[in-house]
Amino acid sequence: MMKQYILALDQGTSSSRAVVFDSTYHIKGFAQQEFTQIYANDSWVEHDPEEIWESQYHAALRAIRYANICPEEILSIGITNQRETTLIWDRHTGKPIYNAIVWMCRRTSDYCTQLKEAGYTEFFRQKTGLIIDSYFSATKIMWLLDNIPGARIKAEKGELMFGTVDSWLLYRLTGGLHKTDYTNASRTMLFNIYSGNYDQEILDLLHIPASLLPEVLPSNSIFGYTQPTLFHGCSIPIGGIAGDQHAALLGHGCISSGMAKNTYGTGCFLLMNTGKTPIPSQKGLLTTIAFNLDGTSYYALEGSIFNAGSTIQWLRDELKILDSSAESEALAASVPDTDGVYIVPAFSGLGAPYWDMYARGLIIGITRNTNRAHIVRAALESIAYQVYAVLQAMQTESGCTLSTLEVDGGASANNLLMQFQANILNKRIVRPKNLEATALGAAFLAGLSSGLLKSVEDISSHSEIDAVFLSKMNELSRQKLLSNWEKAVSRSTKWIIPT
Ligand code: ADP
């Protein structure tokens, strides 16, 4: 039987998805399964490792069934995953010692504050490219070793394995391998992105035994083979692994320095490929490994915006001026502009490039003429302004001027937002037909390692375009809007007085 399909496993924060791609990277089968979010208290978020595995495995079986193919026809599997989420399991029994601690879980904020107060900010930035934050895996590992009875002793004896979700899936798929790829390793806050190794000074500082850590391989490696019991006796190679935002960068074909993609979801994740040069940031961006192909690391600058689609959800769920997120487009289009209204959605402070935890949201410029359409339009425009601010910082720090921004994510379906984004950036916005950019990126990696793709340059020829948005705004209008936005931001900053 001809092996011509790639199976991409996309293990996300709220659901596990599986996509079967044919040899031209068109979707042949798709399945998705949600799983439980465990909120232990206000800011603790966990996943059941068994549910992560089960939901992902069953999504894979269903995608194969919908594609109407046999597992023997699968050439290779690519894995992409929610990043930073931390698991530790027993090396011999495979049993997790605790639930997976999810990237957004803030339980280790105190560890991070202590590290910052002890003056380690630059130490971590210079080695890992990251800011000290509880998002990353390092302090989650510390918490597990400190709080689960017997964990530290077992870890010191080499009896435990740490992994991000990719490693956990690989372990289960292969029946025991302990590996990860460079992109996932670069989000642990333990990995030196310059030397390409776990950093011994960091491990010593945080008291994390090296034996816990998975072996790090290039993203387009053959990581192992599936256990025959899983897919009708087949040993399918796992030929690609990358964190979700990194896979999406590849899925968009952003293979060269200066190319960037933005994902418009609950928040926004903007990543710019900076080629073989890691660029340290002074403007609150992260320096990260975009992907490692055949041993060569390519780097990216990353900017996170906390509130994007969530602002539209807020209008829907709290203000109740929308029935659905999609309705925002028609309502915003019912007025020619916001009539001078600006929203700064600093619900939980402002992220890059402003970084003000004490900022709070505001709606400003309201007159007696303001109606809900203006408010909705201002909310959509606030997403575009925030992306502008991050992109400006990226262009300044990278020295690369972007011509095109590739987009995906739920809110990228909004044409009014995309047109306004093109206007305000004065750049070409390209929305691909296949919005499964993340799965596609994982499939590309598996395609590279299995020879379906000859080289990384082949990737760009597979992107099919759904829509292109070009600026229709003159420079004077753009500058006026941007200057008002900055004025609105300045009114929202330092609102909360720290106690
Ligand atoms: P995530 O992966 O973060 O859950 P998604 O990519 O699924 O996010 O996108 C969902 C977000 O996009 C929600 O916050 C929702 O409010 C927003 N959204 C979805 N469709 C639209 C739309 N047509 N216009 C504006 N926002 C939208």
Short mmCIF file of C-alpha atoms and ligand atoms in Angstrom, two decimals:
data_model
loop_
_atom_site.label_atom_id
_atom_site.label_comp_id
_atom_site.label_asym_id
_atom_site.label_seq_id
_atom_site.Cartn_x
_atom_site.Cartn_y
_atom_site.Cartn_z
CA MET A 1 0.00 0.00 0.00
CA MET A 2 1.35 3.43 -0.95
CA LYS A 3 2.35 5.59 1.97
CA GLN A 4 1.20 9.05 0.95
CA TYR A 5 -0.56 10.69 3.88
CA ILE A 6 0.70 12.75 6.80
CA LEU A 7 -1.10 12.71 10.12
CA ALA A 8 -0.76 15.91 12.14
CA LEU A 9 -1.59 15.83 15.84
CA ASP A 10 -2.42 19.30 17.17
CA GLN A 11 -2.72 19.07 20.93
CA GLY A 12 -4.18 22.47 21.97
CA THR A 13 -5.19 24.04 25.28
CA SER A 14 -8.89 23.32 24.99
CA SER A 15 -9.03 20.50 22.45
CA SER A 16 -7.00 17.84 20.69
CA ARG A 17 -7.22 17.96 16.92
CA ALA A 18 -5.96 15.55 14.29
CA VAL A 19 -5.66 16.28 10.59
CA VAL A 20 -4.87 13.88 7.76
CA PHE A 21 -3.14 15.66 4.87
CA ASP A 22 -2.66 14.17 1.41
CA SER A 23 0.67 14.40 -0.37
CA THR A 24 -0.20 17.88 -1.69
CA TYR A 25 -1.06 19.05 1.85
CA HIS A 26 -4.82 19.24 1.30
CA ILE A 27 -6.99 18.18 4.23
CA LYS A 28 -8.38 14.71 3.75
CA GLY A 29 -9.72 14.05 7.26
CA PHE A 30 -10.18 16.06 10.46
CA ALA A 31 -11.34 15.32 13.99
CA GLN A 32 -11.39 17.29 17.21
CA GLN A 33 -12.07 16.37 20.80
CA GLU A 34 -12.42 18.76 23.71
CA PHE A 35 -11.21 17.81 27.17
CA THR A 36 -11.70 19.00 30.73
CA GLN A 37 -10.13 22.19 32.06
CA ILE A 38 -9.42 21.70 35.75
CA TYR A 39 -9.49 24.94 37.74
CA ALA A 40 -8.06 24.10 41.14
CA ASN A 41 -8.61 27.66 42.40
CA ASP A 42 -8.69 31.15 40.89
CA SER A 43 -5.42 31.06 39.04
CA TRP A 44 -4.57 27.34 38.93
CA VAL A 45 -5.20 25.49 35.69
CA GLU A 46 -4.55 21.78 35.15
CA HIS A 47 -5.22 19.06 32.57
CA ASP A 48 -5.53 15.34 33.20
CA PRO A 49 -2.56 13.75 31.35
CA GLU A 50 -4.61 10.64 30.61
CA GLU A 51 -7.35 12.77 29.04
CA ILE A 52 -4.78 14.63 26.95
CA TRP A 53 -3.54 11.30 25.61
CA GLU A 54 -6.98 9.69 25.16
CA SER A 55 -8.50 12.72 23.41
CA GLN A 56 -5.51 13.00 21.09
CA TYR A 57 -5.39 9.30 20.29
CA HIS A 58 -9.13 9.12 19.59
CA ALA A 59 -9.04 12.27 17.47
CA ALA A 60 -6.28 10.59 15.43
CA LEU A 61 -8.30 7.40 14.95
CA ARG A 62 -11.37 9.40 13.91
CA ALA A 63 -9.43 11.61 11.49
CA ILE A 64 -8.02 8.46 9.86
CA ARG A 65 -11.53 7.02 9.61
CA TYR A 66 -12.99 10.23 8.12
CA ALA A 67 -10.16 10.35 5.62
CA ASN A 68 -11.17 6.84 4.64
CA ILE A 69 -7.59 5.59 4.66
CA CYS A 70 -5.73 2.79 6.43
CA PRO A 71 -2.97 3.51 8.96
CA GLU A 72 -0.53 1.67 6.61
CA GLU A 73 -0.97 4.55 4.17
CA ILE A 74 0.41 7.07 6.66
CA LEU A 75 3.94 8.05 5.78
CA SER A 76 4.70 10.04 8.90
CA ILE A 77 3.21 11.78 11.94
CA GLY A 78 3.87 15.39 12.97
CA ILE A 79 3.12 16.66 16.47
CA THR A 80 2.37 20.23 17.50
CA ASN A 81 1.28 21.22 20.97
CA GLN A 82 0.22 23.78 23.54
CA ARG A 83 3.56 25.08 24.73
CA GLU A 84 5.13 25.15 28.21
CA THR A 85 2.47 22.95 29.88
CA THR A 86 4.39 20.72 32.26
CA LEU A 87 4.13 17.02 33.07
CA ILE A 88 6.27 14.71 35.20
CA TRP A 89 5.81 10.94 35.11
CA ASP A 90 7.49 7.83 36.49
CA ARG A 91 10.20 6.50 34.17
CA HIS A 92 9.26 2.85 34.86
CA THR A 93 5.48 2.83 35.24
CA GLY A 94 4.70 5.79 32.96
CA LYS A 95 2.30 7.07 35.62
CA PRO A 96 2.15 10.90 35.99
CA ILE A 97 2.95 12.12 39.50
CA TYR A 98 0.39 14.93 39.18
CA ASN A 99 -1.87 16.59 36.61
CA ALA A 100 -0.33 18.61 33.79
CA ILE A 101 0.23 22.19 34.95
CA VAL A 102 -1.06 24.34 32.11
CA TRP A 103 0.95 27.23 30.62
CA MET A 104 -1.53 29.86 31.87
CA CYS A 105 -1.45 28.58 35.48
CA ARG A 106 -0.10 31.30 37.79
CA ARG A 107 0.66 29.10 40.83
CA THR A 108 4.39 29.75 40.57
CA SER A 109 4.21 33.56 40.43
CA ASP A 110 5.94 33.75 43.82
CA TYR A 111 8.94 31.72 42.61
CA CYS A 112 9.20 34.15 39.68
CA THR A 113 8.94 37.22 41.89
CA GLN A 114 11.73 35.84 44.09
CA LEU A 115 13.96 35.23 41.07
CA LYS A 116 13.30 38.73 39.76
CA GLU A 117 13.91 40.33 43.14
CA ALA A 118 17.15 38.40 43.46
CA GLY A 119 18.28 40.09 40.23
CA TYR A 120 18.12 37.17 37.79
CA THR A 121 16.13 38.88 34.99
CA GLU A 122 19.13 39.49 32.73
CA PHE A 123 20.65 36.10 33.61
CA PHE A 124 17.58 34.33 32.19
CA ARG A 125 17.10 36.70 29.27
CA GLN A 126 20.68 36.30 28.12
CA LYS A 127 20.52 32.50 28.20
CA THR A 128 16.92 31.63 27.34
CA GLY A 129 15.64 34.74 25.49
CA LEU A 130 12.65 34.72 27.88
CA ILE A 131 11.43 36.98 30.63
CA ILE A 132 11.06 35.29 34.01
CA ASP A 133 7.41 34.23 34.11
CA SER A 134 5.26 31.45 35.47
CA TYR A 135 4.13 30.67 31.88
CA PHE A 136 7.36 28.79 31.25
CA SER A 137 7.98 25.24 32.47
CA ALA A 138 10.94 25.78 34.85
CA THR A 139 9.08 27.03 37.92
CA LYS A 140 6.26 24.52 37.29
CA ILE A 141 8.87 21.73 37.56
CA MET A 142 10.16 23.29 40.80
CA TRP A 143 6.62 23.37 42.19
CA LEU A 144 6.07 19.68 41.38
CA LEU A 145 9.39 18.64 42.94
CA ASP A 146 8.70 20.76 46.04
CA ASN A 147 5.04 19.80 46.55
CA ILE A 148 4.49 16.20 45.45
CA PRO A 149 5.59 13.88 48.25
CA GLY A 150 8.70 11.91 47.34
CA ALA A 151 9.10 13.60 43.96
CA ARG A 152 12.45 15.27 44.62
CA ILE A 153 14.07 12.08 45.94
CA LYS A 154 12.82 10.10 42.95
CA ALA A 155 13.97 12.83 40.57
CA GLU A 156 17.45 12.81 42.10
CA LYS A 157 17.59 9.03 41.63
CA GLY A 158 16.71 9.48 37.94
CA GLU A 159 13.34 7.78 38.29
CA LEU A 160 11.18 10.57 36.85
CA MET A 161 10.74 12.13 33.42
CA PHE A 162 9.69 15.73 32.73
CA GLY A 163 8.09 16.62 29.44
CA THR A 164 6.01 19.22 27.68
CA VAL A 165 2.94 17.81 25.94
CA ASP A 166 4.87 16.77 22.82
CA SER A 167 7.16 14.57 24.95
CA TRP A 168 4.20 13.06 26.78
CA LEU A 169 2.48 12.15 23.49
CA LEU A 170 5.75 10.81 22.08
CA TYR A 171 6.29 8.69 25.20
CA ARG A 172 2.80 7.19 24.86
CA LEU A 173 2.98 6.78 21.08
CA THR A 174 6.34 5.04 21.13
CA GLY A 175 5.99 3.18 24.42
CA GLY A 176 8.79 4.84 26.34
CA LEU A 177 10.97 7.32 24.39
CA HIS A 178 11.90 10.55 26.17
CA LYS A 179 12.59 13.29 23.61
CA THR A 180 11.48 16.77 22.58
CA ASP A 181 12.39 19.28 19.87
CA TYR A 182 14.28 22.58 20.07
CA THR A 183 11.17 24.78 19.94
CA ASN A 184 9.55 23.13 22.93
CA ALA A 185 12.85 23.03 24.81
CA SER A 186 13.25 26.77 24.19
CA ARG A 187 10.07 27.42 26.24
CA THR A 188 11.19 25.60 29.37
CA MET A 189 13.32 28.52 30.65
CA LEU A 190 16.04 25.87 31.15
CA PHE A 191 17.39 25.82 27.60
CA ASN A 192 20.20 28.01 26.37
CA ILE A 193 18.99 29.11 22.93
CA TYR A 194 22.48 30.30 22.00
CA SER A 195 24.42 27.11 22.82
CA GLY A 196 21.53 24.73 21.99
CA ASN A 197 21.80 22.86 25.32
CA TYR A 198 20.11 22.80 28.68
CA ASP A 199 21.93 25.39 30.76
CA GLN A 200 23.76 23.82 33.71
CA GLU A 201 23.93 27.14 35.62
CA ILE A 202 20.14 27.43 35.43
CA LEU A 203 19.64 23.80 36.46
CA ASP A 204 21.94 24.37 39.46
CA LEU A 205 20.20 27.60 40.44
CA LEU A 206 16.74 26.00 40.32
CA HIS A 207 17.87 22.60 41.72
CA ILE A 208 16.50 20.67 38.74
CA PRO A 209 18.30 17.35 38.04
CA ALA A 210 19.39 17.01 34.40
CA SER A 211 18.19 13.38 34.33
CA LEU A 212 14.58 14.65 34.34
CA LEU A 213 14.96 16.33 30.96
CA PRO A 214 14.16 14.91 27.53
CA GLU A 215 16.76 14.65 24.77
CA VAL A 216 16.46 17.58 22.36
CA LEU A 217 16.33 16.86 18.62
CA PRO A 218 15.85 19.01 15.49
CA SER A 219 12.16 19.66 14.73
CA ASN A 220 12.30 17.60 11.52
CA SER A 221 13.84 14.45 13.09
CA ILE A 222 12.56 10.91 13.14
CA PHE A 223 11.77 10.94 16.86
CA GLY A 224 10.63 7.29 16.99
CA TYR A 225 7.97 4.87 15.75
CA THR A 226 4.43 4.19 17.00
CA GLN A 227 3.84 1.06 19.05
CA PRO A 228 2.17 -1.52 16.79
CA THR A 229 -0.81 -1.90 19.14
CA LEU A 230 -1.99 1.67 18.48
CA PHE A 231 -2.54 1.77 14.70
CA HIS A 232 -3.46 -1.73 13.49
CA GLY A 233 0.02 -3.15 13.83
CA CYS A 234 1.74 -0.26 12.00
CA SER A 235 5.02 1.28 13.10
CA ILE A 236 4.54 4.82 11.81
CA PRO A 237 7.49 7.24 12.14
CA ILE A 238 6.98 10.37 14.21
CA GLY A 239 8.81 12.71 11.89
CA GLY A 240 8.22 16.21 13.23
CA ILE A 241 7.62 18.12 16.45
CA ALA A 242 7.17 21.84 17.13
CA GLY A 243 5.29 24.06 19.59
CA ASP A 244 2.01 25.43 18.21
CA GLN A 245 3.08 29.02 17.42
CA HIS A 246 6.29 27.78 15.81
CA ALA A 247 4.43 25.23 13.69
CA ALA A 248 1.99 27.96 12.62
CA LEU A 249 4.94 30.11 11.47
CA LEU A 250 6.04 27.24 9.22
CA GLY A 251 2.45 26.47 8.22
CA HIS A 252 2.21 30.02 6.85
CA GLY A 253 5.38 29.52 4.88
CA CYS A 254 7.29 32.12 6.93
CA ILE A 255 10.59 30.42 6.17
CA SER A 256 12.81 33.45 5.61
CA SER A 257 14.09 36.19 7.82
CA GLY A 258 11.63 39.10 8.11
CA MET A 259 8.49 37.02 7.46
CA ALA A 260 5.84 37.10 10.18
CA LYS A 261 2.49 35.66 11.14
CA ASN A 262 -0.12 36.76 13.61
CA THR A 263 -2.69 34.49 15.21
CA TYR A 264 -5.88 36.32 16.24
CA GLY A 265 -7.34 34.15 19.01
CA THR A 266 -8.29 34.98 22.59
CA GLY A 267 -5.01 36.90 22.62
CA CYS A 268 -2.65 37.50 19.71
CA PHE A 269 0.67 35.75 19.06
CA LEU A 270 2.88 37.59 16.62
CA LEU A 271 6.06 35.78 15.54
CA MET A 272 8.70 37.09 13.16
CA ASN A 273 11.34 34.84 11.69
CA THR A 274 14.74 36.48 12.23
CA GLY A 275 16.77 33.78 10.47
CA LYS A 276 19.91 32.35 11.99
CA THR A 277 20.36 35.40 14.23
CA PRO A 278 18.76 35.46 17.67
CA ILE A 279 17.80 39.06 18.42
CA PRO A 280 17.70 40.04 22.09
CA SER A 281 14.83 42.35 22.95
CA GLN A 282 14.75 45.47 25.07
CA LYS A 283 11.06 46.10 24.32
CA GLY A 284 9.50 43.14 26.11
CA LEU A 285 9.50 40.74 23.16
CA LEU A 286 10.72 37.16 23.57
CA THR A 287 13.61 35.68 21.64
CA THR A 288 12.83 32.10 20.78
CA ILE A 289 13.80 29.23 18.48
CA ALA A 290 11.45 29.39 15.45
CA PHE A 291 12.46 25.86 14.43
CA ASN A 292 15.57 23.76 14.17
CA LEU A 293 16.00 22.00 10.84
CA ASP A 294 18.71 19.35 10.49
CA GLY A 295 20.63 20.84 13.41
CA THR A 296 20.45 24.50 12.36
CA SER A 297 18.42 26.79 14.59
CA TYR A 298 16.34 29.57 13.08
CA TYR A 299 15.15 32.18 15.52
CA ALA A 300 12.05 34.31 16.00
CA LEU A 301 10.97 37.37 17.92
CA GLU A 302 7.63 36.84 19.63
CA GLY A 303 5.16 39.37 20.99
CA SER A 304 2.09 38.41 22.98
CA ILE A 305 -1.04 40.52 23.28
CA PHE A 306 -3.16 39.41 26.22
CA ASN A 307 -6.55 40.62 25.05
CA ALA A 308 -7.67 40.45 21.43
CA GLY A 309 -10.65 38.16 20.64
CA SER A 310 -11.37 38.21 24.38
CA THR A 311 -12.42 41.88 23.98
CA ILE A 312 -15.13 40.75 21.57
CA GLN A 313 -16.11 37.99 24.00
CA TRP A 314 -16.39 40.65 26.70
CA LEU A 315 -18.80 42.68 24.55
CA ARG A 316 -20.80 39.51 24.00
CA ASP A 317 -20.75 37.95 27.48
CA GLU A 318 -20.46 40.88 29.90
CA LEU A 319 -21.82 43.97 28.10
CA LYS A 320 -24.23 41.78 26.10
CA ILE A 321 -24.20 44.11 23.11
CA LEU A 322 -23.43 41.23 20.72
CA ASP A 323 -25.10 37.85 20.31
CA SER A 324 -22.04 36.30 18.70
CA SER A 325 -18.44 37.27 17.97
CA ALA A 326 -19.14 37.02 14.24
CA GLU A 327 -21.92 39.62 14.52
CA SER A 328 -19.27 42.22 15.40
CA GLU A 329 -18.37 42.61 11.73
CA ALA A 330 -21.82 43.67 10.48
CA LEU A 331 -22.44 45.92 13.47
CA ALA A 332 -19.07 47.66 13.13
CA ALA A 333 -19.67 48.08 9.40
CA SER A 334 -22.97 49.86 10.10
CA VAL A 335 -21.00 53.00 11.06
CA PRO A 336 -18.28 54.64 8.94
CA ASP A 337 -15.85 54.94 11.90
CA THR A 338 -15.78 54.91 15.71
CA ASP A 339 -16.70 58.61 15.84
CA GLY A 340 -13.60 59.23 17.96
CA VAL A 341 -14.12 56.37 20.44
CA TYR A 342 -11.10 54.29 21.54
CA ILE A 343 -11.04 51.18 23.72
CA VAL A 344 -7.86 50.09 25.46
CA PRO A 345 -8.59 46.49 26.57
CA ALA A 346 -6.05 46.43 29.39
CA PHE A 347 -8.25 44.05 31.40
CA SER A 348 -5.23 42.50 33.11
CA GLY A 349 -2.64 45.16 32.36
CA LEU A 350 -0.85 45.69 29.05
CA GLY A 351 1.61 43.27 27.46
CA ALA A 352 4.22 43.95 24.78
CA PRO A 353 5.47 46.53 24.06
CA TYR A 354 3.90 48.58 26.90
CA TRP A 355 4.35 46.10 29.80
CA ASP A 356 2.32 47.80 32.44
CA MET A 357 0.70 45.42 34.90
CA TYR A 358 -0.99 48.38 36.59
CA ALA A 359 -2.80 49.59 33.45
CA ARG A 360 -6.55 48.96 33.30
CA GLY A 361 -9.05 49.07 30.45
CA LEU A 362 -10.86 52.17 29.31
CA ILE A 363 -13.34 53.47 26.75
CA ILE A 364 -12.58 57.09 25.89
CA GLY A 365 -13.90 59.67 23.45
CA ILE A 366 -17.55 58.93 24.18
CA THR A 367 -20.09 61.63 23.25
CA ARG A 368 -23.89 61.73 23.43
CA ASN A 369 -23.77 60.46 19.85
CA THR A 370 -21.90 57.21 20.70
CA ASN A 371 -23.84 54.01 20.08
CA ARG A 372 -23.04 50.32 20.44
CA ALA A 373 -21.82 50.03 16.85
CA HIS A 374 -19.12 52.60 17.64
CA ILE A 375 -18.10 50.64 20.74
CA VAL A 376 -17.92 47.36 18.80
CA ARG A 377 -15.92 49.01 16.05
CA ALA A 378 -13.54 50.52 18.60
CA ALA A 379 -13.06 47.07 20.18
CA LEU A 380 -12.12 45.54 16.82
CA GLU A 381 -9.81 48.44 16.05
CA SER A 382 -8.12 48.05 19.45
CA ILE A 383 -6.90 44.62 18.32
CA ALA A 384 -5.33 46.14 15.22
CA TYR A 385 -3.66 48.98 17.16
CA GLN A 386 -2.09 46.54 19.60
CA VAL A 387 -0.73 44.45 16.72
CA TYR A 388 0.66 47.66 15.20
CA ALA A 389 2.51 48.48 18.43
CA VAL A 390 4.07 45.00 18.69
CA LEU A 391 5.04 44.95 15.05
CA GLN A 392 6.68 48.38 15.31
CA ALA A 393 8.79 47.08 18.20
CA MET A 394 9.70 43.98 16.20
CA GLN A 395 10.70 45.92 13.14
CA THR A 396 12.83 48.27 15.20
CA GLU A 397 14.60 45.47 17.04
CA SER A 398 15.05 43.15 14.06
CA GLY A 399 15.92 45.83 11.53
CA CYS A 400 13.53 43.99 9.15
CA THR A 401 10.70 45.87 7.50
CA LEU A 402 7.77 43.62 6.89
CA SER A 403 5.85 43.78 3.64
CA THR A 404 3.25 41.07 4.33
CA LEU A 405 1.62 39.78 7.49
CA GLU A 406 0.18 36.26 7.37
CA VAL A 407 -2.86 35.76 9.60
CA ASP A 408 -4.90 32.99 11.19
CA GLY A 409 -7.02 32.36 14.30
CA GLY A 410 -10.75 32.84 14.99
CA ALA A 411 -10.88 36.64 14.68
CA SER A 412 -8.95 36.65 11.38
CA ALA A 413 -12.28 35.66 9.79
CA ASN A 414 -13.44 39.24 10.43
CA ASN A 415 -12.95 41.13 7.14
CA LEU A 416 -13.49 44.54 8.68
CA LEU A 417 -10.77 43.87 11.25
CA MET A 418 -8.40 42.57 8.58
CA GLN A 419 -9.03 45.62 6.34
CA PHE A 420 -8.46 47.98 9.27
CA GLN A 421 -5.30 46.04 10.15
CA ALA A 422 -3.98 46.53 6.61
CA ASN A 423 -4.90 50.23 6.78
CA ILE A 424 -3.20 50.87 10.09
CA LEU A 425 -0.08 48.81 9.34
CA ASN A 426 0.10 49.98 5.73
CA LYS A 427 1.02 46.39 4.89
CA ARG A 428 -0.39 43.54 2.89
CA ILE A 429 -2.42 41.10 5.00
CA VAL A 430 -2.68 37.57 3.63
CA ARG A 431 -5.26 35.15 4.96
CA PRO A 432 -4.68 31.59 3.75
CA LYS A 433 -7.49 29.22 2.79
CA ASN A 434 -6.36 26.62 5.24
CA LEU A 435 -6.78 28.13 8.69
CA GLU A 436 -5.25 24.98 10.21
CA ALA A 437 -1.80 26.59 9.87
CA THR A 438 -0.58 24.94 13.07
CA ALA A 439 -1.37 21.39 11.96
CA LEU A 440 -0.01 22.20 8.51
CA GLY A 441 3.31 23.28 10.02
CA ALA A 442 3.62 19.98 11.90
CA ALA A 443 2.76 18.15 8.67
CA PHE A 444 5.48 20.10 6.83
CA LEU A 445 8.06 18.99 9.41
CA ALA A 446 6.99 15.35 9.00
CA GLY A 447 7.06 15.90 5.22
CA LEU A 448 10.63 17.19 5.43
CA SER A 449 11.91 14.24 7.46
CA SER A 450 10.15 11.70 5.25
CA GLY A 451 11.32 13.16 1.94
CA LEU A 452 7.83 14.25 0.82
CA LEU A 453 9.27 17.76 0.83
CA LYS A 454 12.74 18.06 -0.64
CA SER A 455 13.69 21.25 1.18
CA VAL A 456 12.22 23.97 3.34
CA GLU A 457 11.91 26.18 0.23
CA ASP A 458 9.20 23.79 -1.05
CA ILE A 459 6.96 24.87 1.82
CA SER A 460 6.01 28.27 0.42
CA SER A 461 4.55 26.77 -2.75
CA HIS A 462 1.87 24.99 -0.72
CA SER A 463 0.13 28.05 0.74
CA GLU A 464 -3.22 28.77 -0.90
CA ILE A 465 -4.61 32.27 -0.37
CA ASP A 466 -8.18 33.01 0.72
CA ALA A 467 -8.01 36.82 0.81
CA VAL A 468 -5.53 39.66 0.56
CA PHE A 469 -6.14 43.02 2.25
CA LEU A 470 -4.26 46.14 1.14
CA SER A 471 -4.22 49.52 2.84
CA LYS A 472 -6.91 51.97 1.70
CA MET A 473 -5.91 54.68 4.17
CA ASN A 474 -3.78 57.76 3.59
CA GLU A 475 -0.81 58.51 5.80
CA LEU A 476 -2.35 61.57 7.40
CA SER A 477 -5.44 59.68 8.60
CA ARG A 478 -3.27 56.78 9.81
CA GLN A 479 -1.01 59.04 11.85
CA LYS A 480 -4.00 60.83 13.38
CA LEU A 481 -5.59 57.55 14.48
CA LEU A 482 -2.31 56.18 15.81
CA SER A 483 -1.57 59.30 17.77
CA ASN A 484 -5.06 59.18 19.35
CA TRP A 485 -4.53 55.49 20.18
CA GLU A 486 -1.26 56.26 21.93
CA LYS A 487 -3.00 59.08 23.83
CA ALA A 488 -5.72 56.63 24.92
CA VAL A 489 -3.04 54.12 26.04
CA SER A 490 -1.30 56.82 28.06
CA ARG A 491 -4.57 57.48 29.93
CA SER A 492 -4.93 53.77 30.81
CA THR A 493 -1.43 53.22 32.17
CA LYS A 494 -0.47 53.10 35.86
CA TRP A 495 -4.13 53.16 36.84
CA ILE A 496 -3.86 50.74 39.76
CA ILE A 497 -1.71 51.91 42.61
CA PRO A 498 0.42 48.97 43.85
CA THR A 499 0.00 48.39 47.57
P1 ADP B 1 -8.24 30.36 20.87
O1 ADP B 1 -7.42 29.38 20.06
O2 ADP B 1 -7.44 31.37 21.64
O3 ADP B 1 -9.31 29.70 21.71
P2 ADP B 1 -9.62 30.98 18.37
O4 ADP B 1 -8.57 31.07 17.32
O5 ADP B 1 -10.54 29.80 18.38
O6 ADP B 1 -9.01 31.27 19.81
O7 ADP B 1 -10.52 32.31 18.23
C1 ADP B 1 -11.54 32.59 19.14
C2 ADP B 1 -11.53 34.09 19.46
O8 ADP B 1 -11.80 34.83 18.26
C3 ADP B 1 -12.63 34.45 20.44
O9 ADP B 1 -12.08 35.33 21.39
C4 ADP B 1 -13.68 35.18 19.61
O10 ADP B 1 -14.29 36.23 20.34
C5 ADP B 1 -12.90 35.72 18.43
N1 ADP B 1 -13.67 35.69 17.18
C6 ADP B 1 -14.14 34.61 16.54
N2 ADP B 1 -14.78 34.96 15.41
C7 ADP B 1 -14.71 36.32 15.34
C8 ADP B 1 -15.17 37.30 14.40
N3 ADP B 1 -15.82 36.96 13.30
N4 ADP B 1 -14.89 38.59 14.67
C9 ADP B 1 -14.19 38.95 15.78
N5 ADP B 1 -13.73 38.08 16.68
C10 ADP B 1 -14.00 36.79 16.47
#
